[in-house]
PDB file of C-alpha atoms in Angstrom:
ATOM      1  CA  MET Q   1     127.506 126.286 130.818  1.00 44.00           C
ATOM      2  CA  THR Q   2     127.084 123.021 128.932  1.00 47.00           C
ATOM      3  CA  ALA Q   3     124.144 122.057 126.769  1.00 48.00           C
ATOM      4  CA  THR Q   4     123.095 118.529 125.912  1.00 49.00           C
ATOM      5  CA  PRO Q   5     122.984 117.597 122.215  1.00 51.00           C
ATOM      6  CA  HIS Q   6     119.477 117.124 120.790  1.00 60.00           C
ATOM      7  CA  THR Q   7     118.228 113.591 121.260  1.00 66.00           C
ATOM      8  CA  ASP Q   8     116.063 113.475 118.137  1.00 85.00           C
ATOM      9  CA  VAL Q   9     118.993 113.185 115.707  1.00 92.00           C
ATOM     10  CA  TRP Q  10     120.280 109.897 117.107  1.00 95.00           C
ATOM     11  CA  PRO Q  11     121.118 107.199 116.248  1.00 95.00           C
ATOM     12  CA  VAL Q  12     123.243 108.202 113.275  1.00 95.00           C
ATOM     13  CA  ARG Q  13     124.260 105.526 110.772  1.00 93.00           C
ATOM     14  CA  THR Q  14     127.181 105.469 108.383  1.00 94.00           C
ATOM     15  CA  GLU Q  15     128.058 102.768 105.880  1.00 92.00           C
ATOM     16  CA  ARG Q  16     129.469 100.486 108.602  1.00 94.00           C
ATOM     17  CA  LEU Q  17     128.648 102.096 111.934  1.00 95.00           C
ATOM     18  CA  GLN Q  18     125.921 103.325 114.199  1.00 95.00           C
ATOM     19  CA  ILE Q  19     126.467 106.098 116.742  1.00 97.00           C
ATOM     20  CA  ARG Q  20     123.876 106.378 119.487  1.00 96.00           C
ATOM     21  CA  PRO Q  21     123.525 107.914 122.951  1.00 97.00           C
ATOM     22  CA  MET Q  22     125.212 105.907 125.664  1.00 96.00           C
ATOM     23  CA  THR Q  23     123.049 104.291 128.336  1.00 95.00           C
ATOM     24  CA  ALA Q  24     124.018 102.930 131.743  1.00 93.00           C
ATOM     25  CA  PRO Q  25     124.253  99.298 130.494  1.00 93.00           C
ATOM     26  CA  ASP Q  26     126.914 100.409 127.954  1.00 95.00           C
ATOM     27  CA  ILE Q  27     129.359 101.417 130.684  1.00 94.00           C
ATOM     28  CA  ASP Q  28     130.746  97.925 131.198  1.00 93.00           C
ATOM     29  CA  ALA Q  29     131.423  97.502 127.450  1.00 93.00           C
ATOM     30  CA  MET Q  30     133.150 100.890 127.429  1.00 94.00           C
ATOM     31  CA  TRP Q  31     135.317  99.809 130.376  1.00 94.00           C
ATOM     32  CA  ALA Q  32     136.565  96.855 128.302  1.00 93.00           C
ATOM     33  CA  TRP Q  33     138.560  99.134 125.991  1.00 95.00           C
ATOM     34  CA  ARG Q  34     139.152 102.119 128.272  1.00 94.00           C
ATOM     35  CA  GLN Q  35     140.918 100.044 130.940  1.00 92.00           C
ATOM     36  CA  LEU Q  36     143.561  98.814 128.456  1.00 92.00           C
ATOM     37  CA  PRO Q  37     147.002 100.372 129.158  1.00 90.00           C
ATOM     38  CA  ASP Q  38     147.520 101.436 125.518  1.00 90.00           C
ATOM     39  CA  VAL Q  39     144.213 103.308 125.663  1.00 92.00           C
ATOM     40  CA  ASN Q  40     144.040 104.794 129.146  1.00 90.00           C
ATOM     41  CA  ARG Q  41     147.535 106.260 128.952  1.00 90.00           C
ATOM     42  CA  TRP Q  42     146.010 109.019 126.783  1.00 92.00           C
ATOM     43  CA  LEU Q  43     142.819 109.591 128.784  1.00 90.00           C
ATOM     44  CA  GLY Q  44     142.288 112.493 131.149  1.00 85.00           C
ATOM     45  CA  LEU Q  45     141.149 110.117 133.876  1.00 80.00           C
ATOM     46  CA  ALA Q  46     141.678 106.381 134.081  1.00 79.00           C
ATOM     47  CA  PRO Q  47     139.810 104.906 137.056  1.00 77.00           C
ATOM     48  CA  ASP Q  48     141.532 101.733 138.177  1.00 82.00           C
ATOM     49  CA  THR Q  49     138.398  99.787 139.109  1.00 90.00           C
ATOM     50  CA  ILE Q  50     135.151  99.074 137.292  1.00 91.00           C
ATOM     51  CA  GLU Q  51     133.261 100.436 140.315  1.00 92.00           C
ATOM     52  CA  ALA Q  52     135.029 103.823 140.107  1.00 90.00           C
ATOM     53  CA  PHE Q  53     134.517 103.843 136.344  1.00 91.00           C
ATOM     54  CA  ARG Q  54     130.787 103.171 136.681  1.00 91.00           C
ATOM     55  CA  GLU Q  55     130.430 105.901 139.303  1.00 91.00           C
ATOM     56  CA  ARG Q  56     132.116 108.438 137.027  1.00 90.00           C
ATOM     57  CA  TYR Q  57     130.070 107.637 133.931  1.00 91.00           C
ATOM     58  CA  LEU Q  58     126.746 107.263 135.720  1.00 92.00           C
ATOM     59  CA  ASP Q  59     126.923 110.986 136.502  1.00 93.00           C
ATOM     60  CA  PRO Q  60     123.901 112.271 134.519  1.00 93.00           C
ATOM     61  CA  GLU Q  61     125.734 115.183 132.888  1.00 93.00           C
ATOM     62  CA  ARG Q  62     128.664 113.011 131.815  1.00 92.00           C
ATOM     63  CA  LEU Q  63     126.392 110.212 130.594  1.00 93.00           C
ATOM     64  CA  ALA Q  64     124.401 112.706 128.514  1.00 94.00           C
ATOM     65  CA  SER Q  65     127.533 113.763 126.619  1.00 96.00           C
ATOM     66  CA  MET Q  66     128.634 110.210 125.724  1.00 97.00           C
ATOM     67  CA  TYR Q  67     127.836 108.176 122.613  1.00 97.00           C
ATOM     68  CA  ILE Q  68     128.569 104.571 121.700  1.00 97.00           C
ATOM     69  CA  VAL Q  69     130.053 103.620 118.326  1.00 97.00           C
ATOM     70  CA  GLU Q  70     128.730 100.286 117.132  1.00 96.00           C
ATOM     71  CA  LEU Q  71     129.840  98.126 114.224  1.00 95.00           C
ATOM     72  CA  LEU Q  72     126.858  97.118 112.132  1.00 93.00           C
ATOM     73  CA  GLN Q  73     126.635  93.560 110.860  1.00 87.00           C
ATOM     74  CA  ALA Q  74     126.750  93.197 107.081  1.00 80.00           C
ATOM     75  CA  ASP Q  75     123.444  91.341 106.897  1.00 73.00           C
ATOM     76  CA  GLY Q  76     121.690  93.698 109.285  1.00 61.00           C
ATOM     77  CA  THR Q  77     120.185  90.820 111.277  1.00 58.00           C
ATOM     78  CA  ALA Q  78     122.594  90.494 114.190  1.00 62.00           C
ATOM     79  CA  ALA Q  79     123.035  92.959 117.034  1.00 75.00           C
ATOM     80  CA  ALA Q  80     125.556  95.755 116.523  1.00 88.00           C
ATOM     81  CA  THR Q  81     128.929  95.364 118.288  1.00 94.00           C
ATOM     82  CA  PRO Q  82     130.166  98.220 120.539  1.00 96.00           C
ATOM     83  CA  ILE Q  83     133.668  99.232 119.382  1.00 97.00           C
ATOM     84  CA  GLY Q  84     134.221 102.712 120.793  1.00 97.00           C
ATOM     85  CA  ASP Q  85     132.821 105.825 122.381  1.00 97.00           C
ATOM     86  CA  VAL Q  86     132.565 109.514 121.549  1.00 98.00           C
ATOM     87  CA  MET Q  87     132.132 112.551 123.788  1.00 97.00           C
ATOM     88  CA  ILE Q  88     130.207 115.523 122.420  1.00 98.00           C
ATOM     89  CA  LYS Q  89     130.265 118.314 124.970  1.00 97.00           C
ATOM     90  CA  VAL Q  90     128.231 121.230 123.637  1.00 97.00           C
ATOM     91  CA  GLY Q  91     129.077 124.500 125.310  1.00 96.00           C
ATOM     92  CA  ASP Q  92     129.456 128.236 125.070  1.00 96.00           C
ATOM     93  CA  ALA Q  93     132.049 130.164 123.122  1.00 96.00           C
ATOM     94  CA  TRP Q  94     133.932 133.007 124.772  1.00 95.00           C
ATOM     95  CA  ALA Q  95     132.228 136.369 124.237  1.00 95.00           C
ATOM     96  CA  GLN Q  96     132.243 139.885 125.552  1.00 95.00           C
ATOM     97  CA  LEU Q  97     129.499 140.444 128.096  1.00 95.00           C
ATOM     98  CA  GLU Q  98     127.242 142.490 125.823  1.00 96.00           C
ATOM     99  CA  VAL Q  99     126.949 139.644 123.305  1.00 96.00           C
ATOM    100  CA  ALA Q 100     127.385 136.655 125.608  1.00 96.00           C
ATOM    101  CA  ASP Q 101     123.836 135.398 124.965  1.00 96.00           C
ATOM    102  CA  GLN Q 102     124.706 134.930 121.291  1.00 96.00           C
ATOM    103  CA  ALA Q 103     127.642 132.650 122.201  1.00 97.00           C
ATOM    104  CA  LYS Q 104     125.672 130.117 124.248  1.00 97.00           C
ATOM    105  CA  GLY Q 105     125.682 126.503 123.045  1.00 96.00           C
ATOM    106  CA  VAL Q 106     127.411 127.243 119.739  1.00 97.00           C
ATOM    107  CA  GLU Q 107     130.401 124.910 119.846  1.00 98.00           C
ATOM    108  CA  ALA Q 108     131.384 121.422 120.929  1.00 98.00           C
ATOM    109  CA  GLU Q 109     134.430 119.724 122.330  1.00 98.00           C
ATOM    110  CA  LEU Q 110     134.888 116.232 120.918  1.00 98.00           C
ATOM    111  CA  GLY Q 111     136.733 113.244 122.319  1.00 97.00           C
ATOM    112  CA  TRP Q 112     136.856 109.620 121.208  1.00 97.00           C
ATOM    113  CA  VAL Q 113     138.190 106.199 122.068  1.00 96.00           C
ATOM    114  CA  LEU Q 114     138.232 103.151 119.816  1.00 97.00           C
ATOM    115  CA  ASP Q 115     138.766  99.579 120.954  1.00 96.00           C
ATOM    116  CA  PRO Q 116     142.327  98.746 119.761  1.00 96.00           C
ATOM    117  CA  GLY Q 117     140.978  95.506 118.308  1.00 95.00           C
ATOM    118  CA  TYR Q 118     139.168  97.589 115.676  1.00 96.00           C
ATOM    119  CA  THR Q 119     141.820 100.177 114.776  1.00 95.00           C
ATOM    120  CA  GLY Q 120     143.438 100.459 111.361  1.00 94.00           C
ATOM    121  CA  ARG Q 121     140.194  99.973 109.420  1.00 96.00           C
ATOM    122  CA  GLY Q 122     138.996 103.570 109.189  1.00 96.00           C
ATOM    123  CA  TYR Q 123     136.230 103.196 111.774  1.00 97.00           C
ATOM    124  CA  ALA Q 124     137.378 106.151 113.898  1.00 97.00           C
ATOM    125  CA  THR Q 125     137.561 108.430 110.859  1.00 97.00           C
ATOM    126  CA  GLU Q 126     134.115 107.276 109.719  1.00 97.00           C
ATOM    127  CA  ALA Q 127     132.605 107.810 113.172  1.00 98.00           C
ATOM    128  CA  ILE Q 128     134.095 111.247 113.835  1.00 98.00           C
ATOM    129  CA  ARG Q 129     133.254 112.433 110.322  1.00 98.00           C
ATOM    130  CA  ALA Q 130     129.627 111.517 111.029  1.00 98.00           C
ATOM    131  CA  VAL Q 131     129.713 113.217 114.447  1.00 98.00           C
ATOM    132  CA  ILE Q 132     131.125 116.446 112.992  1.00 98.00           C
ATOM    133  CA  GLY Q 133     128.424 116.271 110.323  1.00 97.00           C
ATOM    134  CA  VAL Q 134     125.768 116.106 113.052  1.00 97.00           C
ATOM    135  CA  CYS Q 135     127.381 119.003 114.939  1.00 98.00           C
ATOM    136  CA  PHE Q 136     127.302 121.262 111.881  1.00 97.00           C
ATOM    137  CA  GLY Q 137     124.040 119.867 110.482  1.00 96.00           C
ATOM    138  CA  PRO Q 138     121.148 119.084 112.852  1.00 96.00           C
ATOM    139  CA  LEU Q 139     122.809 120.608 115.934  1.00 96.00           C
ATOM    140  CA  GLY Q 140     123.587 123.851 114.085  1.00 97.00           C
ATOM    141  CA  LEU Q 141     126.910 124.508 115.832  1.00 98.00           C
ATOM    142  CA  ARG Q 142     129.488 126.950 114.501  1.00 98.00           C
ATOM    143  CA  ARG Q 143     132.712 125.267 115.675  1.00 98.00           C
ATOM    144  CA  VAL Q 144     134.057 121.983 117.006  1.00 98.00           C
ATOM    145  CA  HIS Q 145     137.420 121.400 118.652  1.00 98.00           C
ATOM    146  CA  ALA Q 146     139.436 118.573 120.170  1.00 98.00           C
ATOM    147  CA  GLY Q 147     142.775 118.155 121.882  1.00 96.00           C
ATOM    148  CA  CYS Q 148     145.283 115.434 122.600  1.00 95.00           C
ATOM    149  CA  PHE Q 149     148.783 114.798 123.853  1.00 95.00           C
ATOM    150  CA  ALA Q 150     151.255 115.441 121.037  1.00 95.00           C
ATOM    151  CA  ASP Q 151     152.608 111.913 121.513  1.00 94.00           C
ATOM    152  CA  ASN Q 152     149.162 110.518 120.667  1.00 94.00           C
ATOM    153  CA  GLU Q 153     149.886 110.569 116.947  1.00 95.00           C
ATOM    154  CA  PRO Q 154     146.879 108.482 115.800  1.00 95.00           C
ATOM    155  CA  SER Q 155     144.546 111.046 117.388  1.00 96.00           C
ATOM    156  CA  TRP Q 156     146.007 114.169 115.815  1.00 97.00           C
ATOM    157  CA  ARG Q 157     146.472 112.439 112.467  1.00 97.00           C
ATOM    158  CA  LEU Q 158     142.770 111.604 112.485  1.00 97.00           C
ATOM    159  CA  MET Q 159     141.929 115.257 113.135  1.00 97.00           C
ATOM    160  CA  GLU Q 160     144.122 116.310 110.229  1.00 97.00           C
ATOM    161  CA  ARG Q 161     142.540 113.695 107.926  1.00 96.00           C
ATOM    162  CA  LEU Q 162     139.171 115.237 108.704  1.00 96.00           C
ATOM    163  CA  GLY Q 163     140.380 118.722 107.780  1.00 96.00           C
ATOM    164  CA  MET Q 164     140.643 120.066 111.306  1.00 97.00           C
ATOM    165  CA  ARG Q 165     143.165 122.876 111.713  1.00 97.00           C
ATOM    166  CA  ARG Q 166     145.964 122.709 114.250  1.00 97.00           C
ATOM    167  CA  GLU Q 167     145.355 125.730 116.436  1.00 97.00           C
ATOM    168  CA  GLU Q 168     147.875 125.081 119.174  1.00 96.00           C
ATOM    169  CA  PHE Q 169     151.024 123.106 119.805  1.00 96.00           C
ATOM    170  CA  SER Q 170     151.998 123.768 123.394  1.00 96.00           C
ATOM    171  CA  ARG Q 171     155.311 122.705 124.908  1.00 97.00           C
ATOM    172  CA  LYS Q 172     155.198 120.624 128.083  1.00 96.00           C
ATOM    173  CA  THR Q 173     151.914 122.108 129.279  1.00 94.00           C
ATOM    174  CA  ALA Q 174     150.202 118.839 130.242  1.00 89.00           C
ATOM    175  CA  LEU Q 175     151.250 116.817 133.268  1.00 91.00           C
ATOM    176  CA  HIS Q 176     150.810 113.125 132.546  1.00 90.00           C
ATOM    177  CA  ARG Q 177     149.999 110.682 135.355  1.00 89.00           C
ATOM    178  CA  SER Q 178     153.465 109.191 134.736  1.00 90.00           C
ATOM    179  CA  GLY Q 179     154.889 112.408 136.201  1.00 92.00           C
ATOM    180  CA  GLU Q 180     156.187 113.629 132.830  1.00 95.00           C
ATOM    181  CA  TRP Q 181     155.244 116.998 131.340  1.00 96.00           C
ATOM    182  CA  LEU Q 182     154.020 116.399 127.791  1.00 95.00           C
ATOM    183  CA  ASP Q 183     153.329 118.596 124.782  1.00 96.00           C
ATOM    184  CA  GLY Q 184     149.703 119.245 123.875  1.00 95.00           C
ATOM    185  CA  MET Q 185     147.887 119.830 120.609  1.00 97.00           C
ATOM    186  CA  ASN Q 186     144.516 121.423 119.921  1.00 97.00           C
ATOM    187  CA  TYR Q 187     142.559 121.330 116.680  1.00 98.00           C
ATOM    188  CA  GLY Q 188     139.402 123.041 115.501  1.00 98.00           C
ATOM    189  CA  ILE Q 189     137.160 123.468 112.501  1.00 98.00           C
ATOM    190  CA  LEU Q 190     134.379 125.925 111.695  1.00 98.00           C
ATOM    191  CA  ALA Q 191     131.073 125.062 110.064  1.00 97.00           C
ATOM    192  CA  GLU Q 192     132.009 126.989 106.913  1.00 96.00           C
ATOM    193  CA  GLU Q 193     135.327 125.158 106.681  1.00 95.00           C
ATOM    194  CA  TRP Q 194     133.600 121.791 107.115  1.00 96.00           C
ATOM    195  CA  ALA Q 195     131.210 122.641 104.265  1.00 90.00           C
ATOM    196  CA  LEU Q 196     134.233 122.989 101.966  1.00 86.00           C
ATOM    197  CA  THR Q 197     136.036 119.916 103.333  1.00 79.00           C
ATOM    198  CA  ASP Q 198     133.009 117.617 103.305  1.00 65.00           C
ATOM    199  CA  SER Q 199     131.765 118.517  99.818  1.00 53.00           C
TER     200      SER Q 199
END
């Protein structure tokens, strides 16, 4: 079962960015970076047409878990520029049946994509740090986790920069659309660990 993150905590602003819930008009901007070969090679699904992409992200449950990362203008007068997207999928932790109710909606899976034109400036780190802060702050979650292909070094390095713990390095467990079996990596962090890391 998946819960939708609270809407009253958004948008979230950092020094340079704003993170807000995605809306249907944002889908075309998101396509601009997700359709790039250097980006979509790491994605779980890479629709090959804008029509297929729109259909996938207009699904209400999927749309509700997506957030747009925008670059704020220095003077605050111009419109923010979309530069990436974040998935926050709140869900249940595993639990024995007798205590399953206590494990509902307590953790989140995160995913993110940044327009390659804006990489190398710390925007992804800034955005995901803010998102984890929301997960452990206003959303009151106990754990967040994320995974990537082991060959996607920028992604796992970002997780390590944020203090996430490598929980799994699996050998050739993920079949890539190229036909090659790739290694996978999974990271996680608990609320109490984040409190120490973020202080």
